CSV table of C-alpha atoms and ligand atoms in Angstrom, one decimal:
chain,number,residue,atom,x,y,z
A,1,UNK,CA,-17.2,-4.5,20.1
A,2,UNK,CA,-15.6,-7.9,20.3
A,3,UNK,CA,-11.9,-8.0,19.8
A,4,UNK,CA,-10.9,-11.6,20.8
A,5,UNK,CA,-11.8,-14.6,18.7
A,6,UNK,CA,-12.8,-17.3,21.1
A,7,UNK,CA,-14.5,-20.7,20.5
A,8,UNK,CA,-17.5,-19.2,18.9
A,9,UNK,CA,-19.8,-22.1,17.8
A,10,UNK,CA,-23.4,-21.4,18.7
A,11,UNK,CA,-22.7,-17.8,19.7
A,12,UNK,CA,-25.2,-15.8,17.7
A,13,UNK,CA,-23.0,-12.7,18.1
A,14,UNK,CA,-20.4,-14.4,16.0
A,15,UNK,CA,-22.5,-14.1,12.8
A,16,UNK,CA,-20.9,-11.9,10.2
A,17,UNK,CA,-22.4,-10.5,7.0
A,18,UNK,CA,-19.1,-9.1,5.8
A,19,UNK,CA,-15.5,-10.0,6.5
A,20,UNK,CA,-12.8,-7.5,5.8
A,21,UNK,CA,-9.2,-8.7,5.6
A,22,UNK,CA,-6.9,-5.8,6.6
A,23,UNK,CA,-7.2,-2.8,8.9
A,24,UNK,CA,-5.6,0.0,6.8
A,25,UNK,CA,-7.5,3.0,5.6
A,26,UNK,CA,-9.2,0.8,2.8
A,27,UNK,CA,-10.4,-1.8,5.3
A,28,UNK,CA,-11.6,0.5,8.2
A,29,UNK,CA,-13.1,3.2,5.9
A,30,UNK,CA,-15.1,0.5,4.1
A,31,UNK,CA,-16.3,-1.0,7.4
A,32,UNK,CA,-17.5,2.5,8.5
A,33,UNK,CA,-19.3,3.3,5.3
A,34,UNK,CA,-21.2,-0.1,5.3
A,35,UNK,CA,-24.8,0.0,6.6
A,36,UNK,CA,-24.8,-0.4,10.3
A,37,UNK,CA,-27.3,-3.2,10.0
A,38,UNK,CA,-24.5,-5.5,8.9
A,39,UNK,CA,-22.3,-7.4,11.3
A,40,UNK,CA,-18.7,-6.7,10.2
A,41,UNK,CA,-15.6,-8.6,11.1
A,42,UNK,CA,-12.3,-6.9,10.4
A,43,UNK,CA,-9.3,-9.2,10.7
A,44,UNK,CA,-5.7,-8.0,10.8
A,45,UNK,CA,-2.6,-10.1,11.2
A,46,UNK,CA,-0.8,-7.7,13.5
A,47,UNK,CA,-2.0,-4.9,15.7
A,48,UNK,CA,-4.8,-2.8,14.2
A,49,UNK,CA,-2.7,0.2,13.4
A,50,UNK,CA,0.2,-1.8,11.8
A,51,UNK,CA,-0.5,-1.2,8.1
A,52,UNK,CA,1.0,0.7,5.2
A,53,UNK,CA,-1.6,3.5,5.6
A,54,UNK,CA,-0.1,4.3,9.0
A,55,UNK,CA,3.2,5.2,7.3
A,56,UNK,CA,1.7,7.4,4.6
A,57,UNK,CA,3.3,10.8,5.2
A,58,UNK,CA,2.2,12.9,2.2
A,59,UNK,CA,-1.6,13.2,2.2
A,60,UNK,CA,-4.7,12.7,0.1
A,61,UNK,CA,-4.7,14.2,-3.5
A,62,UNK,CA,-8.2,15.7,-3.9
A,63,UNK,CA,-9.5,18.1,-6.5
A,64,UNK,CA,-12.0,19.8,-4.1
A,65,UNK,CA,-13.1,22.4,-6.6
A,66,UNK,CA,-14.7,21.4,-9.9
A,67,UNK,CA,-12.3,23.6,-11.9
A,68,UNK,CA,-9.4,21.4,-10.8
A,69,UNK,CA,-11.0,18.1,-12.0
A,70,UNK,CA,-9.5,18.2,-15.5
A,71,UNK,CA,-6.0,19.2,-14.2
A,72,UNK,CA,-6.0,16.4,-11.7
A,73,UNK,CA,-7.2,13.9,-14.3
A,74,UNK,CA,-4.4,15.1,-16.7
A,75,UNK,CA,-1.7,14.9,-14.1
A,76,UNK,CA,-2.8,11.4,-13.1
A,77,UNK,CA,-2.8,10.2,-16.8
A,78,UNK,CA,0.6,11.9,-17.4
A,79,UNK,CA,2.2,10.2,-14.3
A,80,UNK,CA,0.6,6.9,-15.3
A,81,UNK,CA,2.1,7.1,-18.9
A,82,UNK,CA,-1.4,7.0,-20.2
A,83,UNK,CA,-1.8,3.3,-19.3
A,84,UNK,CA,-4.6,4.3,-16.8
A,85,UNK,CA,-8.2,3.4,-17.2
A,86,UNK,CA,-9.6,6.8,-18.1
A,87,UNK,CA,-13.2,6.2,-16.9
A,88,UNK,CA,-11.9,5.0,-13.5
A,89,UNK,CA,-9.6,8.1,-13.2
A,90,UNK,CA,-12.6,10.3,-13.9
A,91,UNK,CA,-14.8,8.7,-11.2
A,92,UNK,CA,-12.2,8.5,-8.5
A,93,UNK,CA,-11.2,12.1,-8.9
A,94,UNK,CA,-14.7,13.5,-9.0
A,95,UNK,CA,-15.8,11.6,-5.9
A,96,UNK,CA,-12.9,13.0,-3.8
A,97,UNK,CA,-14.8,15.7,-2.0
A,98,UNK,CA,-17.6,13.5,-0.6
A,99,UNK,CA,-15.1,11.1,0.9
A,100,UNK,CA,-12.8,13.8,2.3
A,101,UNK,CA,-15.9,15.2,4.0
A,102,UNK,CA,-16.6,11.8,5.4
A,103,UNK,CA,-13.1,11.6,6.8
A,104,UNK,CA,-13.5,14.9,8.5
A,105,UNK,CA,-16.9,13.7,9.9
A,106,UNK,CA,-15.1,10.7,11.3
A,107,UNK,CA,-12.7,13.0,13.2
A,108,UNK,CA,-9.7,13.3,10.9
A,109,UNK,CA,-7.8,16.5,11.5
A,110,UNK,CA,-6.3,17.9,8.3
A,111,UNK,CA,-4.0,21.0,8.5
A,112,UNK,CA,-5.9,24.2,8.1
A,113,UNK,CA,-5.2,27.8,7.1
A,114,UNK,CA,-6.0,30.7,9.5
A,115,UNK,CA,-9.3,31.2,7.8
A,116,UNK,CA,-10.2,27.5,8.5
A,117,UNK,CA,-9.9,26.3,4.9
A,118,UNK,CA,-7.9,23.1,4.2
A,119,UNK,CA,-4.2,23.6,3.6
A,120,UNK,CA,-3.0,22.0,0.4
A,121,UNK,CA,0.4,21.0,-0.8
A,122,UNK,CA,2.1,19.7,-4.0
A,123,UNK,CA,4.1,16.6,-4.7
A,124,UNK,CA,5.8,15.2,-7.9
A,125,UNK,CA,3.7,15.3,-11.0
A,126,UNK,CA,1.0,17.7,-9.6
A,127,UNK,CA,0.5,20.8,-11.6
A,128,UNK,CA,-1.1,22.6,-8.6
A,129,UNK,CA,-1.4,22.3,-4.8
A,130,UNK,CA,-4.3,19.9,-4.1
A,131,UNK,CA,-2.9,17.4,-1.5
A,132,UNK,CA,-4.7,17.7,1.9
A,133,UNK,CA,-2.5,16.6,4.7
A,134,UNK,CA,-1.8,16.4,8.5
A,135,UNK,CA,1.8,17.6,8.9
A,136,UNK,CA,4.0,14.8,7.7
A,137,UNK,CA,1.9,11.9,9.2
A,138,UNK,CA,-1.4,12.0,7.3
A,139,UNK,CA,-1.9,8.3,7.2
A,140,UNK,CA,-1.3,7.9,11.0
A,141,UNK,CA,-3.8,10.7,11.7
A,142,UNK,CA,-6.5,9.1,9.4
A,143,UNK,CA,-5.9,5.6,10.9
A,144,UNK,CA,-6.2,7.1,14.5
A,145,UNK,CA,-9.6,8.6,13.7
A,146,UNK,CA,-10.9,5.6,11.9
A,147,UNK,CA,-9.9,3.2,14.7
A,148,UNK,CA,-11.6,5.5,17.3
A,149,UNK,CA,-14.7,5.7,15.1
A,150,UNK,CA,-14.8,1.9,14.5
A,151,UNK,CA,-14.6,1.3,18.3
A,152,UNK,CA,-17.8,3.3,18.7
A,153,UNK,CA,-19.7,1.1,16.3
A,154,UNK,CA,-21.5,-1.9,17.8
A,155,UNK,CA,-21.6,-3.7,14.4
A,156,UNK,CA,-17.8,-3.7,13.8
A,157,UNK,CA,-15.6,-6.3,15.5
A,158,UNK,CA,-11.8,-6.0,15.0
A,159,UNK,CA,-9.7,-9.1,15.5
A,160,UNK,CA,-6.0,-8.4,15.8
A,161,UNK,CA,-3.2,-11.0,15.4
A,162,UNK,CA,-5.6,-13.0,13.2
A,163,UNK,CA,-4.2,-14.2,9.9
A,164,UNK,CA,-6.2,-15.0,6.9
A,165,UNK,CA,-4.8,-18.3,5.5
A,166,UNK,CA,-7.1,-18.6,2.6
A,167,UNK,CA,-10.5,-17.8,1.1
A,168,UNK,CA,-13.2,-20.4,1.0
A,169,UNK,CA,-14.5,-21.0,-2.6
A,170,UNK,CA,-17.6,-23.1,-3.3
A,171,UNK,CA,-19.4,-23.4,-6.6
A,172,UNK,CA,-17.2,-20.7,-8.1
A,173,UNK,CA,-18.1,-18.1,-5.5
A,174,UNK,CA,-16.3,-17.0,-2.3
A,175,UNK,CA,-18.2,-18.1,0.8
A,176,UNK,CA,-15.8,-17.3,3.6
A,177,UNK,CA,-12.3,-17.2,5.0
A,178,UNK,CA,-10.0,-19.6,6.9
A,179,UNK,CA,-8.5,-17.7,9.8
A,180,UNK,CA,-5.6,-18.7,12.1
A,181,UNK,CA,-4.6,-17.3,15.4
A,182,UNK,CA,-1.5,-18.9,16.8
A,183,UNK,CA,-2.5,-22.6,16.4
A,184,UNK,CA,-6.3,-22.2,16.4
A,185,UNK,CA,-8.3,-22.2,13.2
A,186,UNK,CA,-11.6,-20.5,12.5
A,187,UNK,CA,-13.5,-21.1,9.3
A,188,UNK,CA,-15.8,-18.1,9.0
A,189,UNK,CA,-18.6,-18.1,6.4
A,190,UNK,CA,-20.0,-14.8,5.3
A,191,UNK,CA,-21.9,-13.2,2.5
A,192,UNK,CA,-19.3,-10.8,1.2
A,193,UNK,CA,-15.5,-10.8,1.6
A,194,UNK,CA,-13.3,-7.7,1.1
A,195,UNK,CA,-9.6,-8.1,0.7
A,196,UNK,CA,-7.9,-4.9,1.9
A,197,UNK,CA,-4.6,-6.6,2.9
A,198,UNK,CA,-2.1,-4.0,1.5
A,199,UNK,CA,1.0,-4.3,-0.5
A,200,UNK,CA,4.2,-6.3,-1.1
A,201,UNK,CA,7.1,-4.2,0.4
A,202,UNK,CA,8.6,-6.9,2.5
A,203,UNK,CA,9.6,-8.8,-0.7
A,204,UNK,CA,12.3,-6.2,-1.0
A,205,UNK,CA,15.3,-5.5,1.3
A,206,UNK,CA,14.4,-1.8,1.7
A,207,UNK,CA,10.9,-0.6,1.6
A,208,UNK,CA,8.8,2.1,3.2
A,209,UNK,CA,6.1,-0.5,3.9
A,210,UNK,CA,4.9,-2.0,7.1
A,211,UNK,CA,6.1,-5.4,8.2
A,212,UNK,CA,2.7,-6.8,7.3
A,213,UNK,CA,3.3,-6.2,3.6
A,214,UNK,CA,4.0,-9.8,2.4
A,215,UNK,CA,1.7,-10.0,-0.5
A,216,UNK,CA,-1.0,-12.0,1.4
A,217,UNK,CA,-4.0,-10.5,-0.4
A,218,UNK,CA,-2.6,-10.9,-4.0
A,219,UNK,CA,-1.5,-14.5,-3.2
A,220,UNK,CA,-4.8,-15.6,-1.7
A,221,UNK,CA,-6.6,-14.1,-4.8
A,222,UNK,CA,-4.3,-16.0,-7.1
A,223,UNK,CA,-5.1,-19.3,-5.3
A,224,UNK,CA,-8.9,-18.8,-5.9
A,225,UNK,CA,-8.1,-17.8,-9.5
A,226,UNK,CA,-9.3,-14.2,-9.2
A,227,UNK,CA,-7.7,-12.1,-11.9
A,228,UNK,CA,-4.5,-10.4,-10.8
A,229,UNK,CA,-2.7,-8.0,-13.2
A,230,UNK,CA,-0.1,-5.4,-13.9
A,231,UNK,CA,2.2,-6.7,-11.1
A,232,UNK,CA,5.3,-5.5,-13.0
A,233,UNK,CA,4.3,-1.9,-12.1
A,234,UNK,CA,6.0,-1.3,-8.8
A,235,UNK,CA,6.8,2.2,-7.5
A,236,UNK,CA,10.2,2.9,-6.1
A,237,UNK,CA,10.1,6.1,-4.0
A,238,UNK,CA,13.0,8.4,-4.9
A,239,UNK,CA,13.8,9.4,-1.3
A,240,UNK,CA,14.2,6.7,1.3
A,241,UNK,CA,16.6,7.7,4.1
A,242,UNK,CA,20.0,6.4,3.2
A,243,UNK,CA,21.7,5.6,6.5
A,244,UNK,CA,23.2,2.1,7.1
A,245,UNK,CA,21.0,1.5,10.1
A,246,UNK,CA,17.9,3.0,8.6
A,247,UNK,CA,17.0,2.2,5.0
A,248,UNK,CA,13.2,1.9,5.4
A,249,UNK,CA,12.2,5.4,6.5
A,250,UNK,CA,10.4,7.6,4.0
A,251,UNK,CA,11.5,11.2,3.4
A,252,UNK,CA,8.2,12.5,2.0
A,253,UNK,CA,7.9,13.9,-1.5
A,254,UNK,CA,6.1,16.8,0.2
A,255,UNK,CA,9.5,18.2,1.0
A,256,UNK,CA,10.1,18.6,-2.7
A,257,UNK,CA,6.6,20.0,-2.9
A,258,UNK,CA,7.6,22.6,-0.4
A,259,UNK,CA,10.8,23.5,-2.3
A,260,UNK,CA,13.5,20.8,-1.4
A,261,UNK,CA,15.9,19.9,-4.2
A,262,UNK,CA,18.0,16.8,-5.1
A,263,UNK,CA,21.7,17.1,-5.3
A,264,UNK,CA,24.3,14.6,-6.4
A,265,UNK,CA,27.3,13.7,-4.2
A,266,UNK,CA,29.3,16.7,-5.6
A,267,UNK,CA,26.4,18.9,-4.3
A,268,UNK,CA,25.2,19.7,-7.9
A,269,UNK,CA,21.5,20.0,-8.8
A,270,UNK,CA,20.9,17.3,-11.5
A,271,UNK,CA,17.1,16.8,-12.1
A,272,UNK,CA,17.1,19.5,-14.8
A,273,UNK,CA,19.2,17.2,-17.0
A,274,UNK,CA,16.5,14.5,-16.9
A,275,UNK,CA,13.0,16.2,-17.0
A,276,UNK,CA,11.6,19.7,-17.5
A,277,UNK,CA,9.7,19.4,-14.2
A,278,UNK,CA,13.0,18.8,-12.5
A,279,UNK,CA,12.6,17.7,-8.8
A,280,UNK,CA,8.8,17.6,-9.2
A,281,UNK,CA,8.8,15.2,-12.1
A,282,UNK,CA,6.6,12.1,-11.7
A,283,UNK,CA,8.1,9.6,-9.2
A,284,UNK,CA,9.2,6.9,-11.7
A,285,UNK,CA,11.2,9.5,-13.6
A,286,UNK,CA,12.9,10.8,-10.5
A,287,UNK,CA,13.8,7.3,-9.2
A,288,UNK,CA,15.2,6.3,-12.6
A,289,UNK,CA,17.1,9.7,-12.9
A,290,UNK,CA,18.7,9.2,-9.4
A,291,UNK,CA,19.7,5.7,-10.5
A,292,UNK,CA,21.4,7.1,-13.7
A,293,UNK,CA,23.0,9.9,-11.7
A,294,UNK,CA,24.5,7.5,-9.2
A,295,UNK,CA,25.9,5.4,-12.0
A,296,UNK,CA,27.3,8.5,-13.6
A,297,UNK,CA,28.9,9.7,-10.3
A,298,UNK,CA,29.9,6.1,-9.5
A,299,UNK,CA,28.5,6.3,-6.0
A,300,UNK,CA,25.6,5.1,-3.9
A,301,UNK,CA,23.0,7.7,-3.0
A,302,UNK,CA,22.2,11.4,-3.5
A,303,UNK,CA,21.0,14.2,-1.2
A,304,UNK,CA,17.8,16.1,-0.5
A,305,UNK,CA,18.3,19.7,0.4
A,306,UNK,CA,15.7,21.8,2.3
A,307,UNK,CA,18.3,23.9,4.2
A,308,UNK,CA,17.2,27.1,2.3
A,309,UNK,CA,13.7,27.0,3.9
A,310,UNK,CA,13.0,28.7,7.2
A,311,UNK,CA,14.0,26.3,9.9
A,312,UNK,CA,11.0,26.9,12.2
A,313,UNK,CA,8.7,26.3,9.3
A,314,UNK,CA,10.5,23.0,8.4
A,315,UNK,CA,10.3,21.8,12.0
A,316,UNK,CA,6.6,22.6,12.2
A,317,UNK,CA,5.6,21.2,8.8
A,318,UNK,CA,7.7,18.0,9.0
A,319,UNK,CA,8.1,17.2,12.7
A,320,UNK,CA,8.3,13.4,12.2
A,321,UNK,CA,11.0,13.6,9.5
A,322,UNK,CA,12.9,16.3,11.4
A,323,UNK,CA,13.0,14.3,14.7
A,324,UNK,CA,13.7,11.0,13.0
A,325,UNK,CA,16.7,12.4,11.1
A,326,UNK,CA,17.9,14.1,14.2
A,327,UNK,CA,18.0,10.7,16.0
A,328,UNK,CA,20.6,9.8,13.4
A,329,UNK,CA,22.6,13.0,13.9
A,330,UNK,CA,21.2,14.9,10.8
A,331,UNK,CA,19.6,18.3,11.4
A,332,UNK,CA,17.6,18.7,8.1
A,333,UNK,CA,17.3,22.5,8.6
A,334,UNK,CA,21.1,22.8,8.3
A,335,UNK,CA,22.3,19.6,6.5
A,336,UNK,CA,21.6,17.7,3.4
A,337,UNK,CA,19.6,14.5,3.9
A,338,UNK,CA,21.2,11.3,2.3
A,339,UNK,CA,18.6,9.6,0.2
A,340,UNK,CA,18.2,6.6,-2.1
A,341,UNK,CA,15.3,5.1,-4.0
A,342,UNK,CA,13.6,2.3,-2.2
A,343,UNK,CA,10.5,0.2,-2.7
A,344,UNK,CA,7.2,2.0,-2.0
A,345,UNK,CA,4.0,1.0,-3.7
A,346,UNK,CA,2.3,-1.6,-5.9
A,347,UNK,CA,0.3,-0.2,-8.8
A,348,UNK,CA,-1.0,-3.7,-10.0
A,349,UNK,CA,-2.9,-6.1,-8.0
A,350,UNK,CA,-6.3,-7.9,-7.9
A,351,UNK,CA,-8.3,-6.7,-10.8
A,352,UNK,CA,-11.5,-4.9,-9.7
A,353,UNK,CA,-14.2,-2.8,-11.4
A,354,UNK,CA,-15.1,0.7,-10.2
A,355,UNK,CA,-17.2,-0.8,-7.4
A,356,UNK,CA,-14.3,-2.9,-6.1
A,357,UNK,CA,-15.7,-6.1,-7.5
A,358,UNK,CA,-13.1,-8.8,-8.4
A,359,UNK,CA,-13.7,-11.3,-11.1
A,360,UNK,CA,-15.0,-13.8,-8.5
A,361,UNK,CA,-18.5,-13.6,-7.0
A,362,UNK,CA,-18.9,-12.2,-3.5
A,363,UNK,CA,-15.2,-11.1,-3.4
A,364,UNK,CA,-14.2,-7.4,-3.4
A,365,UNK,CA,-10.7,-5.8,-3.1
A,366,UNK,CA,-9.8,-2.3,-2.0
A,367,UNK,CA,-6.7,-0.2,-1.5
A,368,UNK,CA,-3.1,-1.1,-2.5
A,369,UNK,CA,-4.0,-4.8,-3.0
A,370,UNK,CA,-6.4,-3.9,-5.8
A,371,UNK,CA,-5.9,-2.8,-9.3
A,372,UNK,CA,-8.6,-0.4,-10.3
A,373,UNK,CA,-6.7,1.1,-13.2
A,374,UNK,CA,-6.4,4.6,-11.7
A,375,UNK,CA,-2.6,4.5,-11.4
A,376,UNK,CA,-1.7,3.1,-14.8
A,377,UNK,CA,2.1,2.4,-15.1
A,378,UNK,CA,3.0,4.8,-12.3
A,379,UNK,CA,0.9,6.3,-9.5
A,380,UNK,CA,0.6,10.0,-9.1
A,381,UNK,CA,1.7,11.0,-5.6
A,382,UNK,CA,-1.0,10.8,-2.9
A,383,UNK,CA,-3.6,9.3,-5.3
A,384,UNK,CA,-3.5,6.0,-3.3
A,385,UNK,CA,-5.4,7.1,-0.2
A,386,UNK,CA,-7.9,8.8,-2.5
A,387,UNK,CA,-8.4,5.5,-4.4
A,388,UNK,CA,-8.8,3.6,-1.1
A,389,UNK,CA,-11.6,5.9,0.2
A,390,UNK,CA,-13.5,6.3,-3.0
A,391,UNK,CA,-13.4,2.6,-3.8
A,392,UNK,CA,-14.2,1.7,-0.2
A,393,UNK,CA,-17.3,3.9,-0.3
A,394,UNK,CA,-18.3,2.4,-3.6
A,395,UNK,CA,-17.9,-1.1,-2.3
A,396,UNK,CA,-20.1,-0.2,0.6
A,397,UNK,CA,-22.8,1.3,-1.6
A,398,UNK,CA,-22.7,-1.8,-3.8
A,399,UNK,CA,-23.2,-4.1,-0.7
A,400,UNK,CA,-25.7,-1.8,1.0
A,401,UNK,CA,-27.8,-1.9,-2.2
A,402,UNK,CA,-27.6,-5.6,-3.0
A,403,UNK,CA,-27.2,-7.5,0.3
A,404,UNK,CA,-30.3,-8.1,2.2
A,405,UNK,CA,-29.6,-8.8,5.8
A,406,UNK,CA,-31.7,-12.0,5.6
A,407,UNK,CA,-29.2,-13.4,3.0
A,408,UNK,CA,-26.6,-13.8,5.8
A,409,UNK,CA,-26.0,-17.5,6.7
A,410,UNK,CA,-22.7,-16.9,8.4
A,411,UNK,CA,-21.2,-19.5,10.7
A,412,UNK,CA,-17.9,-20.1,12.4
A,413,UNK,CA,-16.3,-23.5,12.8
A,414,UNK,CA,-13.4,-23.7,15.3
A,415,UNK,CA,-10.6,-26.3,15.7
A,416,UNK,CA,-7.1,-26.6,17.2
A,417,UNK,CA,-4.1,-27.4,15.0
A,418,UNK,CA,-1.2,-29.5,15.9
A,419,UNK,CA,2.1,-27.8,15.0
A,420,UNK,CA,3.7,-29.7,12.1
A,421,UNK,CA,7.2,-28.3,12.5
A,422,UNK,CA,9.0,-25.6,14.5
A,423,UNK,CA,11.0,-23.6,11.8
A,424,UNK,CA,12.3,-20.1,11.3
A,425,UNK,CA,12.1,-18.8,7.7
A,426,UNK,CA,14.7,-16.1,7.9
A,427,UNK,CA,17.0,-17.7,5.3
A,428,UNK,CA,14.2,-18.0,2.8
A,429,UNK,CA,13.0,-14.4,3.5
A,430,UNK,CA,16.5,-13.0,3.0
A,431,UNK,CA,16.9,-14.9,-0.2
A,432,UNK,CA,13.6,-13.6,-1.6
A,433,UNK,CA,14.5,-10.1,-0.7
A,434,UNK,CA,18.0,-10.3,-2.2
A,435,UNK,CA,16.6,-11.7,-5.5
A,436,UNK,CA,13.9,-9.1,-5.8
A,437,UNK,CA,16.2,-6.2,-4.8
A,438,UNK,CA,19.0,-7.2,-7.2
A,439,UNK,CA,17.0,-8.5,-10.2
A,440,UNK,CA,13.6,-6.9,-10.0
A,441,UNK,CA,14.4,-3.3,-9.0
A,442,UNK,CA,14.2,0.0,-10.9
A,443,UNK,CA,16.2,-1.0,-14.0
A,444,UNK,CA,15.4,-4.5,-15.2
A,445,UNK,CA,17.1,-6.8,-17.7
A,446,UNK,CA,15.2,-9.8,-19.2
A,447,UNK,CA,18.1,-12.2,-18.4
A,448,UNK,CA,18.1,-11.1,-14.8
A,449,UNK,CA,14.3,-11.5,-14.5
A,450,UNK,CA,14.5,-15.1,-15.9
A,451,UNK,CA,17.3,-15.9,-13.4
A,452,UNK,CA,15.1,-14.4,-10.6
A,453,UNK,CA,12.2,-16.6,-11.7
A,454,UNK,CA,14.3,-19.8,-11.6
A,455,UNK,CA,15.6,-18.9,-8.1
A,456,UNK,CA,12.1,-18.2,-6.7
A,457,UNK,CA,10.9,-21.4,-8.2
A,458,UNK,CA,13.7,-23.3,-6.5
A,459,UNK,CA,12.9,-21.9,-3.1
A,460,UNK,CA,9.2,-22.7,-3.7
A,461,UNK,CA,10.0,-26.3,-4.6
A,462,UNK,CA,12.3,-26.8,-1.6
A,463,UNK,CA,9.8,-25.2,0.9
A,464,UNK,CA,8.4,-27.9,3.1
A,465,UNK,CA,4.7,-27.7,3.9
A,466,UNK,CA,4.0,-26.4,7.4
A,467,UNK,CA,1.0,-25.0,9.3
A,468,UNK,CA,2.4,-21.9,11.0
A,469,UNK,CA,1.6,-18.3,10.1
A,470,UNK,CA,5.3,-17.7,9.3
A,471,UNK,CA,5.1,-20.5,6.7
A,472,UNK,CA,2.0,-19.0,5.1
A,473,UNK,CA,3.6,-15.6,4.9
A,474,UNK,CA,6.7,-17.0,3.1
A,475,UNK,CA,4.4,-19.0,0.8
A,476,UNK,CA,2.5,-15.8,0.0
A,477,UNK,CA,5.8,-13.9,-0.7
A,478,UNK,CA,6.9,-16.6,-3.1
A,479,UNK,CA,3.5,-16.7,-5.0
A,480,UNK,CA,3.6,-12.9,-5.2
A,481,UNK,CA,7.2,-12.7,-6.3
A,482,UNK,CA,6.6,-15.3,-9.0
A,483,UNK,CA,3.6,-13.3,-10.4
A,484,UNK,CA,5.6,-10.0,-10.3
A,485,UNK,CA,8.5,-11.5,-12.2
A,486,UNK,CA,6.3,-13.3,-14.8
A,487,UNK,CA,4.4,-10.1,-15.5
A,488,UNK,CA,7.7,-8.2,-15.8
A,489,UNK,CA,9.1,-10.7,-18.3
A,490,UNK,CA,5.9,-10.6,-20.3
A,491,UNK,CA,6.0,-6.8,-20.7
A,492,UNK,CA,8.8,-6.4,-23.2
A,493,UNK,CA,8.7,-2.6,-23.6
A,494,UNK,CA,9.5,0.0,-20.9
A,495,UNK,CA,6.5,1.8,-19.6
A,496,UNK,CA,6.2,4.0,-16.5
A,497,UNK,CA,7.8,2.3,-13.5
A,498,UNK,CA,8.7,-0.8,-15.6
A,499,UNK,CA,12.1,0.1,-17.2
A,500,UNK,CA,13.3,-3.0,-19.1
A,501,UNK,CA,16.3,-3.8,-21.3
A,502,UNK,CA,16.0,-6.9,-23.5
A,503,UNK,CA,19.4,-8.3,-22.8
B,601,SIN,C1,5.2,10.7,0.3
B,601,SIN,O1,4.9,11.3,1.3
B,601,SIN,O2,6.2,11.0,-0.4
B,601,SIN,C2,4.5,9.5,-0.1
B,601,SIN,C3,3.1,9.9,-0.6
B,601,SIN,C4,2.6,8.8,-1.5
B,601,SIN,O3,3.2,7.8,-1.6
B,601,SIN,O4,1.6,9.1,-2.2
C-alpha cells in the first residue's frame, strides 16, 4: 500500500479506478467491498482515523431477525416525523445483517453475551433492543478493524493529510479530483469518485464531531451543481458534557438506553411532561424538551443520572465516558453528569439514490455527507452507521457491476503552488460558529435566520481569495452555512429537528 503522494507522473502504480474522499466508516467500508481488481485511492485531510465515525459511541442499529424488520422501520419513520423515504428505509433496514456480518469478517469485535450471541442495547426512539455495540466506543472499534483490513489490501492506497480542493467536471460528468498536500497540487483523473467526507459539526461552537467536519463534501458537491437537500435538518444531541473546558464530548444515549434519566437543576425528572416515551423519546424531542426546561428553570443545562445502576456494571459498559468524566472530577457512578444539547449530526446532504448515486454522472456519496432519505426530519439513534455500511456496499455492487477495468484512463498531474498569502482564519471561523450557534440552533426564528444569512454573506464577500487548505476549509464552511440557512428559511413549518417560529 502506498501512503505518500509523491511526484507520480509516469508511475503506472499511480493509476486509480476509484477515488474515495474521506476515511470514516463510509469511505473505508466502501473501499473494502469494491472488487479487488480496482485500484482505489482513499484521501483524507487529516490522519486516517480522524473522522466522525471514530467518535460514534452508541453502535449500529440492526434488525438482525426478520421479525424485527417492521418494528425497526416503524421506529425509523416515527423518529423521522414520517418525512423519510419509505422505500429507502425498507432496503437499508433489511440489508443490515449482511453488512454486520461483513464487519465481523473484517475483524470488528462487537460485545457478546456468554452464549456468544451479539449483545444489543436500546437508545431513544427504539421500541426494542437492537443496537449492536462495542462498549461505548463502537465507531473507534469499527474504524480500527477497517484500517487494519485496508492495510492488508494491495489495491487500496490511503493518503493522509491530503485535502480535496474540488471535483473535476467535464462534459457534465465528474472525471477526477483536485488534491492538495501542503503547497503541492495533484489532479487525479479516475472513473468513479465517491464523496464520504462526513459532516458539518465545526460550523457550530459545540459539537460532538471531529475537527475535520467543515462541510467540505457538501460544498464541493454544490460547486459542481449536484443536488443537495434537506440541510435544515440538523440533529442536536441532548447530552453533550456541560463543563466549561469540555463542551464537545458526547455522553452516549446508550446510558439512557440502559436506564439513565434526565433531571433538571432542582433534581426533578422532567421528560414525562414532554413525551410519553420520557427519556427515551426521539432525539429531536429530547433536545427541544431540555431547551424548554432550561428556559422554564432559567438556567443553563440539566443532569443525566445513572447513579442507581450498579457501579461495576457502569464502569465496564461505559469505560470511555466513566474515565473522561473522572478526569473532570465527576464520578458518574455516584454523581449526576452535567449535560446540554450540542450539535451532533446532519440528516440532509448530497442527494443520492439507494445505490449512492448523486445527480451527476460518475459521482457517488456515502455516509453523513449524503442524503439517502432514510433519516427523514430526524435520525433514529444509531441508524447512521447502518446507513453508511448498507449504502457503501450498494455503491460497491453498482461499481463492481458496471465499471470494466479497461474503462480506467486515470492519470495524475502534479505541480507546485506558490503561497498567495500567509493568513490565519480564526476570526472568520469564530464568527461563523457564533452565528450558527446563536441563530441556527435548536429553536429557530425566521428573523434570526435572515440575519444569519446576511452575516454569512458579508464574511463571504470579504474573504480574500487564497490557495491554502485553511482558506479552502473556511470557504467550504461558508458555502455550507449559507445552504443550511437558506433551506431553513425555505421550510416555513416545524418538522422533526427543524423547529421554527415565523417571527
Ligand atoms: C450516541 O451514542 O448517543 C450517539 C449514537 C448516534 O448518534 O447514533
